[in-house]
Amino acid sequence: MADGYLTTHVLDTARGLPAAGLRITLFRLDGAARHQLAQMVTNADGRTDSPILPADGFATGTYELLFETGAYLDATGTPPEAPRFLDQIPIRFGISDPDAHYHVPLLLSPFGYSTYRGS
């Protein structure tokens, strides 16, 4: 069994705060097929309460984290647009080491974002 796991952390760079209450869905990609594995909401620290993909389900492959940023921005009182510039942010990434900790954070503002492989 693999020892690796996947975590995320969302920071609202426009407000200078963790992005609490942001819904995240994890998918595993298999060719054109997209299989939902988990759905969580960030806590007060902008993290999920547990790994979004724990060791018992961790495997190499291609994945997608879908961040529901529009609903989060609406909830924080960010002035709305029609449609919102960043309503959803999908981040596709590969897991090649089944024993590693993969951390995929999101730095978010209403008009831009960045991500990287963290530790």
PDB file of C-alpha atoms in Angstrom:
ATOM      1  CA  MET A   1       0.000   0.000   0.000  1.00  0.00           C
ATOM      2  CA  ALA A   2       1.129   3.541  -0.746  1.00  0.00           C
ATOM      3  CA  ASP A   3       2.200   5.864   2.042  1.00  0.00           C
ATOM      4  CA  GLY A   4       1.618   9.062   0.076  1.00  0.00           C
ATOM      5  CA  TYR A   5      -1.237  11.497   0.512  1.00  0.00           C
ATOM      6  CA  LEU A   6      -2.592  14.733  -0.984  1.00  0.00           C
ATOM      7  CA  THR A   7      -3.298  18.008   0.785  1.00  0.00           C
ATOM      8  CA  THR A   8      -4.224  21.531  -0.258  1.00  0.00           C
ATOM      9  CA  HIS A   9      -4.315  24.991   1.276  1.00  0.00           C
ATOM     10  CA  VAL A  10      -6.159  28.025  -0.100  1.00  0.00           C
ATOM     11  CA  LEU A  11      -5.120  31.576   0.719  1.00  0.00           C
ATOM     12  CA  ASP A  12      -7.136  34.630  -0.307  1.00  0.00           C
ATOM     13  CA  THR A  13      -4.346  36.990  -1.306  1.00  0.00           C
ATOM     14  CA  ALA A  14      -6.740  39.918  -1.911  1.00  0.00           C
ATOM     15  CA  ARG A  15      -7.979  39.786   1.683  1.00  0.00           C
ATOM     16  CA  GLY A  16      -4.746  38.513   3.251  1.00  0.00           C
ATOM     17  CA  LEU A  17      -6.599  35.614   4.895  1.00  0.00           C
ATOM     18  CA  PRO A  18      -7.062  31.870   4.600  1.00  0.00           C
ATOM     19  CA  ALA A  19      -9.978  31.040   2.281  1.00  0.00           C
ATOM     20  CA  ALA A  20     -12.420  29.440   4.720  1.00  0.00           C
ATOM     21  CA  GLY A  21     -15.571  27.774   3.406  1.00  0.00           C
ATOM     22  CA  LEU A  22     -14.319  27.080  -0.130  1.00  0.00           C
ATOM     23  CA  ARG A  23     -15.629  23.839  -1.682  1.00  0.00           C
ATOM     24  CA  ILE A  24     -13.043  21.605  -3.388  1.00  0.00           C
ATOM     25  CA  THR A  25     -13.710  18.481  -5.449  1.00  0.00           C
ATOM     26  CA  LEU A  26     -11.022  15.927  -6.327  1.00  0.00           C
ATOM     27  CA  PHE A  27     -11.242  13.874  -9.518  1.00  0.00           C
ATOM     28  CA  ARG A  28      -9.065  11.089 -10.893  1.00  0.00           C
ATOM     29  CA  LEU A  29      -8.659  11.273 -14.670  1.00  0.00           C
ATOM     30  CA  ASP A  30      -8.601   8.113 -16.746  1.00  0.00           C
ATOM     31  CA  GLY A  31      -8.333   9.102 -20.391  1.00  0.00           C
ATOM     32  CA  ALA A  32     -11.463  11.134 -21.116  1.00  0.00           C
ATOM     33  CA  ALA A  33     -13.218   9.818 -17.990  1.00  0.00           C
ATOM     34  CA  ARG A  34     -13.316  11.928 -14.827  1.00  0.00           C
ATOM     35  CA  HIS A  35     -14.104  10.092 -11.553  1.00  0.00           C
ATOM     36  CA  GLN A  36     -14.995  12.059  -8.413  1.00  0.00           C
ATOM     37  CA  LEU A  37     -13.018  10.829  -5.389  1.00  0.00           C
ATOM     38  CA  ALA A  38     -13.710  13.430  -2.714  1.00  0.00           C
ATOM     39  CA  GLN A  39     -15.435  16.698  -1.955  1.00  0.00           C
ATOM     40  CA  MET A  40     -14.476  18.859   1.010  1.00  0.00           C
ATOM     41  CA  VAL A  41     -14.787  22.420   2.304  1.00  0.00           C
ATOM     42  CA  THR A  42     -11.849  24.391   3.653  1.00  0.00           C
ATOM     43  CA  ASN A  43     -11.729  25.172   7.366  1.00  0.00           C
ATOM     44  CA  ALA A  44     -10.849  28.469   9.093  1.00  0.00           C
ATOM     45  CA  ASP A  45      -7.171  27.920   8.182  1.00  0.00           C
ATOM     46  CA  GLY A  46      -7.966  27.448   4.466  1.00  0.00           C
ATOM     47  CA  ARG A  47      -7.142  23.732   4.674  1.00  0.00           C
ATOM     48  CA  THR A  48      -9.255  20.599   4.658  1.00  0.00           C
ATOM     49  CA  ASP A  49      -9.678  18.855   8.006  1.00  0.00           C
ATOM     50  CA  SER A  50      -8.050  15.699   6.624  1.00  0.00           C
ATOM     51  CA  PRO A  51      -5.999  14.870   3.524  1.00  0.00           C
ATOM     52  CA  ILE A  52      -8.120  15.309   0.434  1.00  0.00           C
ATOM     53  CA  LEU A  53      -6.659  12.001  -0.773  1.00  0.00           C
ATOM     54  CA  PRO A  54      -5.446   9.867   2.152  1.00  0.00           C
ATOM     55  CA  ALA A  55      -2.869   7.072   1.926  1.00  0.00           C
ATOM     56  CA  ASP A  56      -5.485   4.310   1.652  1.00  0.00           C
ATOM     57  CA  GLY A  57      -6.721   5.727  -1.680  1.00  0.00           C
ATOM     58  CA  PHE A  58      -3.466   7.216  -2.942  1.00  0.00           C
ATOM     59  CA  ALA A  59      -2.150   6.012  -6.307  1.00  0.00           C
ATOM     60  CA  THR A  60      -0.088   7.304  -9.201  1.00  0.00           C
ATOM     61  CA  GLY A  61      -2.034   8.927 -12.013  1.00  0.00           C
ATOM     62  CA  THR A  62      -3.531  12.170 -13.222  1.00  0.00           C
ATOM     63  CA  TYR A  63      -5.843  14.146 -10.949  1.00  0.00           C
ATOM     64  CA  GLU A  64      -7.824  17.366 -10.926  1.00  0.00           C
ATOM     65  CA  LEU A  65      -8.698  19.605  -8.014  1.00  0.00           C
ATOM     66  CA  LEU A  66     -11.700  21.813  -8.782  1.00  0.00           C
ATOM     67  CA  PHE A  67     -11.898  24.907  -6.579  1.00  0.00           C
ATOM     68  CA  GLU A  68     -15.366  26.553  -6.399  1.00  0.00           C
ATOM     69  CA  THR A  69     -13.996  30.080  -6.218  1.00  0.00           C
ATOM     70  CA  GLY A  70     -17.077  31.964  -7.446  1.00  0.00           C
ATOM     71  CA  ALA A  71     -19.261  30.757  -4.581  1.00  0.00           C
ATOM     72  CA  TYR A  72     -16.438  31.560  -2.129  1.00  0.00           C
ATOM     73  CA  LEU A  73     -15.996  35.088  -3.524  1.00  0.00           C
ATOM     74  CA  ASP A  74     -19.769  35.648  -3.378  1.00  0.00           C
ATOM     75  CA  ALA A  75     -19.829  34.512   0.268  1.00  0.00           C
ATOM     76  CA  THR A  76     -17.009  36.896   1.217  1.00  0.00           C
ATOM     77  CA  GLY A  77     -18.810  39.885  -0.262  1.00  0.00           C
ATOM     78  CA  THR A  78     -16.462  40.378  -3.196  1.00  0.00           C
ATOM     79  CA  PRO A  79     -18.394  42.596  -5.641  1.00  0.00           C
ATOM     80  CA  PRO A  80     -20.078  40.298  -8.174  1.00  0.00           C
ATOM     81  CA  GLU A  81     -19.575  40.242 -11.904  1.00  0.00           C
ATOM     82  CA  ALA A  82     -21.793  38.579 -14.479  1.00  0.00           C
ATOM     83  CA  PRO A  83     -20.245  36.166 -15.135  1.00  0.00           C
ATOM     84  CA  ARG A  84     -17.535  36.016 -12.497  1.00  0.00           C
ATOM     85  CA  PHE A  85     -13.995  36.028 -13.967  1.00  0.00           C
ATOM     86  CA  LEU A  86     -12.858  33.051 -11.832  1.00  0.00           C
ATOM     87  CA  ASP A  87     -15.949  30.991 -11.056  1.00  0.00           C
ATOM     88  CA  GLN A  88     -14.145  27.641 -10.913  1.00  0.00           C
ATOM     89  CA  ILE A  89     -10.434  26.874 -10.996  1.00  0.00           C
ATOM     90  CA  PRO A  90      -9.427  23.390 -12.165  1.00  0.00           C
ATOM     91  CA  ILE A  91      -5.855  22.324 -11.466  1.00  0.00           C
ATOM     92  CA  ARG A  92      -4.698  19.145 -13.214  1.00  0.00           C
ATOM     93  CA  PHE A  93      -1.560  17.468 -11.970  1.00  0.00           C
ATOM     94  CA  GLY A  94       0.223  14.145 -11.955  1.00  0.00           C
ATOM     95  CA  ILE A  95       1.202  11.945  -9.038  1.00  0.00           C
ATOM     96  CA  SER A  96       4.237   9.831  -9.892  1.00  0.00           C
ATOM     97  CA  ASP A  97       5.529   8.791  -6.463  1.00  0.00           C
ATOM     98  CA  PRO A  98       3.037   6.665  -4.478  1.00  0.00           C
ATOM     99  CA  ASP A  99       4.930   7.247  -1.230  1.00  0.00           C
ATOM    100  CA  ALA A 100       5.260  11.047  -1.360  1.00  0.00           C
ATOM    101  CA  HIS A 101       3.242  13.848   0.186  1.00  0.00           C
ATOM    102  CA  TYR A 102       1.773  15.971  -2.599  1.00  0.00           C
ATOM    103  CA  HIS A 103       0.626  19.420  -1.530  1.00  0.00           C
ATOM    104  CA  VAL A 104      -1.192  21.559  -4.121  1.00  0.00           C
ATOM    105  CA  PRO A 105      -1.951  25.005  -2.660  1.00  0.00           C
ATOM    106  CA  LEU A 106      -3.957  27.773  -4.305  1.00  0.00           C
ATOM    107  CA  LEU A 107      -3.240  31.481  -3.916  1.00  0.00           C
ATOM    108  CA  LEU A 108      -6.440  33.239  -4.949  1.00  0.00           C
ATOM    109  CA  SER A 109      -7.665  36.730  -5.772  1.00  0.00           C
ATOM    110  CA  PRO A 110     -10.787  37.704  -7.752  1.00  0.00           C
ATOM    111  CA  PHE A 111      -8.768  38.185 -10.956  1.00  0.00           C
ATOM    112  CA  GLY A 112      -5.840  35.795 -10.675  1.00  0.00           C
ATOM    113  CA  TYR A 113      -4.400  32.733  -9.002  1.00  0.00           C
ATOM    114  CA  SER A 114      -1.220  30.723  -8.698  1.00  0.00           C
ATOM    115  CA  THR A 115      -0.318  27.247  -7.571  1.00  0.00           C
ATOM    116  CA  TYR A 116       2.767  25.112  -7.106  1.00  0.00           C
ATOM    117  CA  ARG A 117       3.806  21.783  -5.657  1.00  0.00           C
ATOM    118  CA  GLY A 118       4.348  22.529  -1.998  1.00  0.00           C
ATOM    119  CA  SER A 119       5.668  20.465   0.848  1.00  0.00           C
TER     120      SER A 119
END
